[in-house]
Short mmCIF file of C-alpha atoms and ligand atoms in Angstrom, two decimals:
data_model
loop_
_atom_site.label_atom_id
_atom_site.label_comp_id
_atom_site.label_asym_id
_atom_site.label_seq_id
_atom_site.Cartn_x
_atom_site.Cartn_y
_atom_site.Cartn_z
CA UNK A 1 2.87 -14.95 -27.22
CA UNK A 2 2.18 -18.52 -26.09
CA UNK A 3 -1.26 -18.77 -24.41
CA UNK A 4 -2.02 -20.35 -21.08
CA UNK A 5 -4.57 -23.15 -21.32
CA UNK A 6 -6.25 -25.35 -18.72
CA UNK A 7 -6.49 -29.23 -19.03
CA UNK A 8 -9.46 -28.92 -21.29
CA UNK A 9 -7.57 -26.63 -23.59
CA UNK A 10 -9.39 -23.44 -22.54
CA UNK A 11 -7.51 -20.24 -22.35
CA UNK A 12 -6.72 -19.11 -18.84
CA UNK A 13 -4.48 -16.15 -19.40
CA UNK A 14 -5.40 -12.62 -20.33
CA UNK A 15 -7.18 -12.12 -23.68
CA UNK A 16 -4.81 -11.66 -26.73
CA UNK A 17 -4.35 -7.95 -27.59
CA UNK A 18 -6.91 -6.76 -30.09
CA UNK A 19 -5.54 -5.76 -33.59
CA UNK A 20 -4.58 -2.02 -33.14
CA UNK A 21 -6.29 0.71 -35.25
CA UNK A 22 -3.99 3.29 -33.64
CA UNK A 23 -2.73 6.18 -35.71
CA UNK A 24 0.99 6.33 -36.78
CA UNK A 25 1.73 8.75 -33.94
CA UNK A 26 0.16 6.47 -31.32
CA UNK A 27 1.89 3.40 -32.84
CA UNK A 28 5.28 5.15 -32.58
CA UNK A 29 4.61 6.14 -29.00
CA UNK A 30 3.57 2.52 -28.15
CA UNK A 31 6.78 1.27 -29.68
CA UNK A 32 8.74 3.55 -27.33
CA UNK A 33 6.99 2.23 -24.27
CA UNK A 34 7.27 -1.49 -25.25
CA UNK A 35 8.88 -2.54 -22.04
CA UNK A 36 5.86 -1.69 -19.99
CA UNK A 37 3.53 -3.00 -22.69
CA UNK A 38 5.37 -6.27 -22.40
CA UNK A 39 4.98 -6.42 -18.75
CA UNK A 40 1.21 -6.00 -19.10
CA UNK A 41 0.80 -8.75 -21.66
CA UNK A 42 3.43 -11.28 -20.71
CA UNK A 43 2.05 -12.30 -17.25
CA UNK A 44 -1.40 -13.78 -16.55
CA UNK A 45 -1.12 -11.92 -13.11
CA UNK A 46 -0.94 -8.53 -14.73
CA UNK A 47 -4.03 -6.62 -15.80
CA UNK A 48 -6.09 -9.72 -15.05
CA UNK A 49 -9.89 -9.64 -15.09
CA UNK A 50 -11.22 -11.43 -11.97
CA UNK A 51 -14.50 -13.19 -12.77
CA UNK A 52 -15.54 -14.25 -9.28
CA UNK A 53 -14.43 -14.33 -5.72
CA UNK A 54 -15.08 -16.81 -2.97
CA UNK A 55 -13.41 -15.83 0.22
CA UNK A 56 -9.74 -15.29 -0.76
CA UNK A 57 -10.19 -17.59 -3.71
CA UNK A 58 -10.53 -15.78 -7.12
CA UNK A 59 -11.52 -17.05 -10.51
CA UNK A 60 -9.90 -15.86 -13.72
CA UNK A 61 -11.59 -17.56 -16.58
CA UNK A 62 -11.94 -21.18 -15.55
CA UNK A 63 -8.85 -21.02 -13.28
CA UNK A 64 -9.27 -20.68 -9.48
CA UNK A 65 -6.43 -19.22 -7.52
CA UNK A 66 -5.71 -18.15 -4.00
CA UNK A 67 -5.23 -14.49 -3.66
CA UNK A 68 -2.06 -13.15 -1.95
CA UNK A 69 -2.04 -9.83 -3.89
CA UNK A 70 -4.72 -7.78 -2.29
CA UNK A 71 -4.07 -5.19 0.47
CA UNK A 72 -7.26 -6.24 2.41
CA UNK A 73 -5.03 -7.01 5.35
CA UNK A 74 -7.75 -7.27 8.07
CA UNK A 75 -10.27 -9.02 5.78
CA UNK A 76 -12.77 -6.19 6.19
CA UNK A 77 -13.90 -6.62 2.60
CA UNK A 78 -15.35 -9.92 3.52
CA UNK A 79 -16.46 -9.10 7.04
CA UNK A 80 -20.31 -9.87 7.28
CA UNK A 81 -20.87 -7.15 10.00
CA UNK A 82 -19.36 -4.49 7.75
CA UNK A 83 -21.15 -5.68 4.55
CA UNK A 84 -24.48 -5.70 6.46
CA UNK A 85 -23.98 -2.14 7.72
CA UNK A 86 -23.98 -0.65 4.20
CA UNK A 87 -27.64 -0.81 3.03
CA UNK A 88 -28.92 1.39 5.87
CA UNK A 89 -26.43 4.06 4.86
CA UNK A 90 -27.43 3.94 1.25
CA UNK A 91 -31.09 4.12 2.29
CA UNK A 92 -30.41 7.31 4.17
CA UNK A 93 -27.78 8.98 1.98
CA UNK A 94 -28.16 7.47 -1.51
CA UNK A 95 -25.34 5.96 -3.35
CA UNK A 96 -23.10 9.05 -3.91
CA UNK A 97 -22.88 12.51 -2.53
CA UNK A 98 -21.55 13.99 -5.75
CA UNK A 99 -20.74 17.34 -4.22
CA UNK A 100 -17.08 18.15 -3.83
CA UNK A 101 -16.46 18.47 -0.09
CA UNK A 102 -16.25 22.25 -0.15
CA UNK A 103 -19.77 22.40 -1.66
CA UNK A 104 -21.22 19.91 0.81
CA UNK A 105 -19.98 17.22 3.09
CA UNK A 106 -22.46 14.66 4.44
CA UNK A 107 -22.12 14.51 8.10
CA UNK A 108 -20.55 11.07 7.77
CA UNK A 109 -17.26 12.79 6.95
CA UNK A 110 -17.47 14.77 10.30
CA UNK A 111 -18.06 11.44 12.13
CA UNK A 112 -15.20 9.72 10.49
CA UNK A 113 -12.79 12.68 10.98
CA UNK A 114 -13.76 12.85 14.75
CA UNK A 115 -13.26 9.12 15.28
CA UNK A 116 -10.07 8.94 13.20
CA UNK A 117 -8.61 11.97 15.08
CA UNK A 118 -9.23 10.20 18.41
CA UNK A 119 -7.76 6.85 17.12
CA UNK A 120 -4.62 8.45 15.90
CA UNK A 121 -4.22 10.78 18.90
CA UNK A 122 -3.66 13.76 16.48
CA UNK A 123 -4.87 17.27 16.64
CA UNK A 124 -7.21 16.96 13.55
CA UNK A 125 -7.68 15.06 10.33
CA UNK A 126 -8.88 15.92 6.86
CA UNK A 127 -10.45 13.35 4.54
CA UNK A 128 -10.04 13.21 0.77
CA UNK A 129 -10.92 10.39 -1.61
CA UNK A 130 -7.38 8.91 -2.15
CA UNK A 131 -3.76 9.26 -0.99
CA UNK A 132 -2.79 10.08 -4.52
CA UNK A 133 -5.13 13.15 -4.35
CA UNK A 134 -3.43 14.10 -1.15
CA UNK A 135 0.21 13.84 -2.41
CA UNK A 136 -0.46 15.63 -5.65
CA UNK A 137 -2.27 18.54 -3.99
CA UNK A 138 -0.62 18.88 -0.48
CA UNK A 139 2.96 18.33 -1.17
CA UNK A 140 3.16 21.31 -3.52
CA UNK A 141 1.49 23.48 -0.98
CA UNK A 142 3.80 22.40 1.83
CA UNK A 143 7.02 22.47 -0.28
CA UNK A 144 6.13 26.13 -1.38
CA UNK A 145 9.13 26.52 -3.58
CA UNK A 146 11.62 25.24 -0.95
CA UNK A 147 13.58 21.94 -0.66
CA UNK A 148 12.11 18.44 -0.64
CA UNK A 149 14.16 15.55 0.66
CA UNK A 150 12.75 12.26 -0.76
CA UNK A 151 13.48 8.72 0.49
CA UNK A 152 14.91 6.85 -2.57
CA UNK A 153 12.29 4.14 -2.10
CA UNK A 154 9.26 6.32 -1.46
CA UNK A 155 6.10 5.26 -3.19
CA UNK A 156 5.56 6.47 -6.76
CA UNK A 157 2.61 8.63 -5.78
CA UNK A 158 4.77 10.57 -3.29
CA UNK A 159 7.38 10.98 -6.03
CA UNK A 160 4.75 12.40 -8.43
CA UNK A 161 3.53 14.83 -5.83
CA UNK A 162 7.12 16.04 -5.30
CA UNK A 163 7.64 16.42 -9.04
CA UNK A 164 4.51 18.40 -9.20
CA UNK A 165 5.98 20.76 -6.47
CA UNK A 166 8.97 21.45 -8.65
CA UNK A 167 6.77 23.24 -11.11
CA UNK A 168 6.29 25.79 -8.26
CA UNK A 169 10.04 26.11 -7.74
CA UNK A 170 10.75 23.35 -5.22
CA UNK A 171 13.91 21.24 -5.52
CA UNK A 172 14.15 17.52 -4.84
CA UNK A 173 17.07 15.66 -3.37
CA UNK A 174 16.82 11.96 -2.81
CA UNK A 175 18.33 10.39 0.21
CA UNK A 176 19.34 6.62 0.40
CA UNK A 177 16.46 4.49 1.73
CA UNK A 178 16.24 4.44 5.53
CA UNK A 179 19.61 6.25 5.77
CA UNK A 180 19.26 9.19 8.24
CA UNK A 181 23.03 9.91 8.06
CA UNK A 182 22.64 10.53 4.26
CA UNK A 183 19.56 12.80 4.96
CA UNK A 184 21.56 14.69 7.55
CA UNK A 185 24.35 15.23 5.10
CA UNK A 186 22.07 16.55 2.48
CA UNK A 187 20.26 18.88 4.82
CA UNK A 188 23.54 20.41 6.22
CA UNK A 189 24.51 21.30 2.63
CA UNK A 190 21.09 22.94 1.80
CA UNK A 191 20.19 26.55 2.35
CA UNK A 192 16.65 26.45 0.99
CA UNK A 193 13.46 26.84 3.16
CA UNK A 194 10.85 25.56 3.80
CA UNK A 195 12.06 21.94 4.03
CA UNK A 196 9.96 18.84 3.62
CA UNK A 197 11.18 15.21 4.12
CA UNK A 198 8.87 12.70 2.36
CA UNK A 199 8.90 8.93 2.86
CA UNK A 200 6.63 5.84 3.23
CA UNK A 201 5.69 4.75 6.84
CA UNK A 202 5.53 0.97 6.36
CA UNK A 203 7.41 0.64 3.04
CA UNK A 204 5.24 -0.72 0.22
CA UNK A 205 7.92 -2.88 -1.27
CA UNK A 206 9.94 -4.10 1.69
CA UNK A 207 7.27 -4.13 4.45
CA UNK A 208 9.80 -2.56 6.86
CA UNK A 209 9.23 0.40 9.26
CA UNK A 210 11.51 3.51 8.85
CA UNK A 211 13.66 4.83 11.63
CA UNK A 212 11.10 7.50 12.50
CA UNK A 213 12.61 8.66 15.72
CA UNK A 214 15.94 9.35 14.11
CA UNK A 215 14.37 11.01 11.15
CA UNK A 216 12.12 13.17 13.43
CA UNK A 217 15.25 14.29 15.43
CA UNK A 218 17.06 15.37 12.17
CA UNK A 219 13.87 17.20 10.96
CA UNK A 220 13.78 19.06 14.19
CA UNK A 221 17.45 20.08 14.08
CA UNK A 222 17.05 21.29 10.52
CA UNK A 223 13.77 23.02 10.82
CA UNK A 224 12.05 20.57 8.51
CA UNK A 225 8.59 18.98 8.36
CA UNK A 226 8.29 15.16 8.09
CA UNK A 227 5.64 13.95 5.60
CA UNK A 228 4.95 10.27 6.16
CA UNK A 229 2.74 8.07 3.88
CA UNK A 230 1.57 5.05 6.04
CA UNK A 231 -0.81 3.51 3.55
CA UNK A 232 0.26 0.01 4.51
CA UNK A 233 0.68 0.60 8.30
CA UNK A 234 -2.63 2.21 9.14
CA UNK A 235 -4.87 -0.53 10.45
CA UNK A 236 -2.04 -3.02 10.86
CA UNK A 237 0.53 -1.56 13.32
CA UNK A 238 -0.24 0.67 16.38
CA UNK A 239 0.75 1.67 19.88
CA UNK A 240 2.80 -0.63 21.89
CA UNK A 241 1.82 -1.55 25.36
CA UNK A 242 1.46 -4.33 27.99
CA UNK A 243 -1.98 -5.39 26.59
CA UNK A 244 -0.69 -6.03 23.04
CA UNK A 245 -1.41 -9.50 21.52
CA UNK A 246 1.52 -9.34 19.09
CA UNK A 247 4.37 -7.20 17.79
CA UNK A 248 2.08 -5.16 15.53
CA UNK A 249 0.90 -3.35 18.65
CA UNK A 250 -2.60 -2.21 19.42
CA UNK A 251 -5.50 -0.44 17.72
CA UNK A 252 -3.95 -0.26 14.29
CA UNK A 253 -3.38 3.54 14.85
CA UNK A 254 -0.43 3.66 12.55
CA UNK A 255 3.41 4.21 12.44
CA UNK A 256 3.59 7.43 14.50
CA UNK A 257 1.93 5.82 17.55
CA UNK A 258 3.74 2.51 16.88
CA UNK A 259 7.15 4.27 17.01
CA UNK A 260 6.00 6.33 20.06
CA UNK A 261 6.57 9.66 18.16
CA UNK A 262 4.54 12.82 18.32
CA UNK A 263 2.81 14.84 15.58
CA UNK A 264 4.74 17.91 16.60
CA UNK A 265 6.81 18.17 13.39
CA UNK A 266 5.07 15.43 11.40
CA UNK A 267 2.21 15.09 9.00
CA UNK A 268 0.77 11.65 8.65
CA UNK A 269 -0.99 10.54 5.53
CA UNK A 270 -2.90 7.34 5.36
CA UNK A 271 -5.68 5.58 3.57
CA UNK A 272 -8.66 3.26 4.14
CA UNK A 273 -8.21 1.48 0.80
CA UNK A 274 -5.93 -1.22 2.22
CA UNK A 275 -6.58 -2.43 5.86
CA UNK A 276 -10.22 -0.90 5.81
CA UNK A 277 -11.07 -1.94 2.26
CA UNK A 278 -12.76 1.37 1.63
CA UNK A 279 -12.14 4.27 -0.87
CA UNK A 280 -11.02 7.13 1.49
CA UNK A 281 -7.76 8.73 2.64
CA UNK A 282 -6.62 11.21 5.27
CA UNK A 283 -3.99 13.66 6.43
CA UNK A 284 -3.49 14.07 10.22
CA UNK A 285 -2.56 17.79 10.78
CA UNK A 286 -3.17 20.75 13.08
CA UNK A 287 -6.62 22.35 12.52
CA UNK A 288 -5.02 25.54 11.36
CA UNK A 289 -3.31 23.70 8.42
CA UNK A 290 -6.52 21.71 7.75
CA UNK A 291 -8.36 24.99 7.21
CA UNK A 292 -5.80 26.25 4.77
CA UNK A 293 -5.78 22.89 2.85
CA UNK A 294 -9.54 23.09 2.41
CA UNK A 295 -8.96 25.98 0.03
CA UNK A 296 -5.33 25.56 -1.03
CA UNK A 297 -5.37 21.80 -1.88
CA UNK A 298 -7.48 21.45 -5.05
CA UNK A 299 -9.35 18.13 -4.46
CA UNK A 300 -11.43 19.53 -1.62
CA UNK A 301 -13.15 21.82 -4.07
CA UNK A 302 -12.39 20.27 -7.49
CA UNK A 303 -12.64 16.43 -7.02
CA UNK A 304 -15.59 14.19 -6.52
CA UNK A 305 -16.13 12.56 -3.12
CA UNK A 306 -15.97 8.97 -1.95
CA UNK A 307 -19.06 6.86 -2.47
CA UNK A 308 -21.46 6.53 0.46
CA UNK A 309 -20.75 2.75 0.71
CA UNK A 310 -17.06 3.55 1.42
CA UNK A 311 -17.97 6.09 4.17
CA UNK A 312 -20.25 3.40 5.56
CA UNK A 313 -17.54 0.66 5.58
CA UNK A 314 -15.08 2.97 7.15
CA UNK A 315 -17.55 3.68 10.11
CA UNK A 316 -18.46 0.01 10.42
CA UNK A 317 -14.77 -0.84 10.14
CA UNK A 318 -14.01 1.45 13.07
CA UNK A 319 -16.53 -0.54 15.23
CA UNK A 320 -14.96 -3.95 14.31
CA UNK A 321 -11.54 -2.48 14.84
CA UNK A 322 -12.53 -1.35 18.29
CA UNK A 323 -14.17 -4.68 19.22
CA UNK A 324 -11.96 -7.30 17.52
CA UNK A 325 -9.19 -5.46 15.70
CA UNK A 326 -6.35 -6.69 17.93
CA UNK A 327 -7.50 -10.33 17.74
CA UNK A 328 -7.68 -10.04 13.91
CA UNK A 329 -4.18 -8.45 13.80
CA UNK A 330 -2.70 -11.16 15.92
CA UNK A 331 -4.15 -13.76 13.54
CA UNK A 332 -2.70 -11.85 10.59
CA UNK A 333 0.61 -11.77 12.39
CA UNK A 334 0.59 -15.54 12.98
CA UNK A 335 -0.26 -16.23 9.33
CA UNK A 336 2.56 -13.89 8.04
CA UNK A 337 4.98 -15.47 10.58
CA UNK A 338 4.19 -18.88 9.06
CA UNK A 339 5.27 -17.56 5.60
CA UNK A 340 8.40 -15.81 6.88
CA UNK A 341 9.45 -18.84 8.91
CA UNK A 342 9.14 -21.04 5.86
CA UNK A 343 11.40 -18.63 3.87
CA UNK A 344 13.96 -18.71 6.64
CA UNK A 345 13.93 -22.51 6.76
CA UNK A 346 14.40 -22.69 2.93
CA UNK A 347 17.21 -20.04 3.13
CA UNK A 348 15.31 -17.82 0.78
CA UNK A 349 15.96 -14.13 0.82
CA UNK A 350 13.36 -11.43 1.65
CA UNK A 351 13.96 -7.78 2.64
CA UNK A 352 11.08 -8.16 5.20
CA UNK A 353 12.57 -7.62 8.71
CA UNK A 354 9.55 -6.26 10.50
CA UNK A 355 7.21 -9.34 10.19
CA UNK A 356 4.53 -7.32 8.45
CA UNK A 357 2.39 -8.85 5.70
CA UNK A 358 4.34 -7.50 2.70
CA UNK A 359 6.79 -10.22 1.80
CA UNK A 360 8.99 -9.54 -1.23
CA UNK A 361 10.67 -12.70 -2.65
CA UNK A 362 13.50 -11.83 -5.12
CA UNK A 363 14.31 -14.34 -7.81
CA UNK A 364 17.77 -15.98 -8.19
CA UNK A 365 17.67 -14.99 -11.95
CA UNK A 366 15.58 -11.92 -12.94
CA UNK A 367 15.07 -13.39 -16.36
CA UNK A 368 12.99 -16.17 -14.81
CA UNK A 369 10.14 -13.82 -13.86
CA UNK A 370 7.90 -14.82 -16.67
CA UNK A 371 8.39 -18.52 -15.98
CA UNK A 372 8.06 -18.13 -12.19
CA UNK A 373 4.87 -15.98 -12.64
CA UNK A 374 3.43 -18.76 -14.84
CA UNK A 375 4.37 -21.51 -12.50
CA UNK A 376 2.65 -19.66 -9.55
CA UNK A 377 -0.36 -19.05 -11.70
CA UNK A 378 -0.62 -22.68 -12.86
CA UNK A 379 -0.27 -23.82 -9.23
CA UNK A 380 -3.09 -21.44 -8.31
CA UNK A 381 -1.14 -18.91 -6.36
CA UNK A 382 -2.00 -15.18 -7.16
CA UNK A 383 0.78 -12.70 -6.14
CA UNK A 384 2.00 -9.33 -7.19
CA UNK A 385 4.96 -9.59 -9.77
CA UNK A 386 7.81 -7.06 -9.31
CA UNK A 387 9.22 -6.59 -12.78
CA UNK A 388 12.16 -4.60 -14.16
CA UNK A 389 12.14 -1.53 -14.70
CA UNK A 390 9.59 -1.00 -11.88
CA UNK A 391 12.17 -2.52 -9.51
CA UNK A 392 15.99 -2.78 -9.89
CA UNK A 393 17.05 -6.02 -11.64
CA UNK A 394 18.43 -7.44 -8.35
CA UNK A 395 14.99 -7.17 -6.73
CA UNK A 396 12.92 -8.64 -9.57
CA UNK A 397 10.57 -11.18 -8.03
CA UNK A 398 7.16 -11.36 -6.45
CA UNK A 399 5.37 -10.04 -3.41
CA UNK A 400 3.13 -12.08 -1.15
CA UNK A 401 0.53 -10.24 0.92
CA UNK A 402 -1.19 -12.51 3.42
CA UNK A 403 -4.51 -11.27 4.85
CA UNK A 404 -6.38 -12.23 7.99
CA UNK A 405 -9.05 -13.73 5.58
CA UNK A 406 -6.61 -16.24 4.09
CA UNK A 407 -7.32 -19.73 5.65
CA UNK A 408 -4.56 -21.79 7.27
CA UNK A 409 -4.99 -24.40 4.54
CA UNK A 410 -4.33 -21.75 1.97
CA UNK A 411 -1.17 -20.62 3.74
CA UNK A 412 -0.03 -24.31 4.06
CA UNK A 413 -0.54 -24.75 0.27
CA UNK A 414 1.37 -21.44 -0.47
CA UNK A 415 4.28 -22.79 1.60
CA UNK A 416 4.31 -25.99 -0.50
CA UNK A 417 4.50 -24.09 -3.76
CA UNK A 418 7.33 -21.82 -2.34
CA UNK A 419 9.17 -25.00 -1.34
CA UNK A 420 8.82 -26.25 -4.95
CA UNK A 421 10.30 -23.04 -6.38
CA UNK A 422 13.25 -23.17 -3.86
CA UNK A 423 13.91 -26.75 -4.81
CA UNK A 424 14.14 -25.62 -8.44
CA UNK A 425 16.68 -22.94 -7.28
CA UNK A 426 14.41 -20.17 -8.58
CA UNK A 427 14.46 -17.99 -5.50
CA UNK A 428 17.41 -15.88 -4.17
CA UNK A 429 19.32 -17.31 -1.42
CA UNK A 430 19.99 -15.35 1.78
CA UNK A 431 23.44 -13.77 2.14
CA UNK A 432 25.35 -15.48 4.95
C1 PLP B 501 2.56 3.71 -0.02
C2 PLP B 501 1.46 4.01 -0.91
N1 PLP B 501 0.97 5.31 -1.04
C3 PLP B 501 -0.09 5.60 -1.84
C4 PLP B 501 -0.75 4.56 -2.56
C5 PLP B 501 -2.00 5.07 -3.37
O1 PLP B 501 -3.11 5.15 -2.56
P1 PLP B 501 -4.50 5.62 -3.09
O2 PLP B 501 -5.07 4.49 -3.86
O3 PLP B 501 -5.34 5.97 -1.89
O4 PLP B 501 -4.21 6.88 -3.98
C6 PLP B 501 -0.36 3.31 -2.41
C7 PLP B 501 -1.13 2.29 -3.12
O5 PLP B 501 -0.81 1.19 -3.45
C8 PLP B 501 0.76 2.98 -1.59
O6 PLP B 501 1.20 1.77 -1.51
#
């Protein structure tokens, strides 16, 4: 493969693959998964080693880029008040609890659950290290050999949790993305119970918000439970009201409050690893279910805990969120709007309708992904590439995720590079 080099001839891409010493069985297996291997080695923006950060600038080898690929939407990873809060927690609790939660939960968990429950306006919350842990363990418990209805564009980790539930007898039917009528049709034709409807809150690919009210109504009519993963909405969108500074709403208390729905028939899953820049996740549920999950969902007993630094950054993040969160969100909204307005002026397509900071930009020709990825890399713009077969060929492109920590100058430069790509007809045009 051709190597990327800087002006001095130094390599700036990922290192060349080492010669393999794999056994014939592994070599054969690798040949069968060559599409994915190609993805990993073909792009300097895939599997990259970041050598240094400076604000939202990152250094890969000798090459500095501006990062639009992280999910640190509120910039809490760089927030001095949050960083400064950590040492005191480490001094009190050490670096790592290293009990599974059932064996011993530092009081910090109780404090976070209490504050989170109040923020969400839910009955109770249960914390586990990651959303993946929650999907893999809780979905099989809830599906209990019944029927799962899965949004066609739900996140891969939800899908994996549902597949795991099939080993205990559950069936999976997929309904068209954001299509309540199709869901209704499938539910009418189904005679299995219990019933679970699984979907993303803010969708991780499109950045859009599902029609939660309609889905909740259908769930109620068909005696089903809604299971919503709002990894990307928690911290970014929240309740609407007269005091709001922008359309994201207030307090960042997630999609259920944003859509003015109740937790009656709905379980909300979310995480701190995006807007709160911390390794921790939650499920909001009734206390009775929480107590069952403590023993029925394996990670509470069998998995290690989140590091103390993450528990500390969540608690410090709550404080910043309460004091300045809405101002930070308004700034994020303004920066995101600049990018979306530019795409509109350039007549470039994006599925983003909600104005949230996940901006998918499909290419005019999916075969250009390699070249466009390299162009962005050379021009110092770091984004997430969406390659086939991870997305359908018509949606091959890249995803821009602005954060509040990106400077206005960085956004201005991003717009210039997008304009260059549009002038070269590399980006998909809007349908009229
Ligand atoms: C919608 C969604 N759910 C779950 C996850 C995984 O979260 P975690 O890292 O907490 O397992 C992601 C991560 O990208 C996501 O986008």
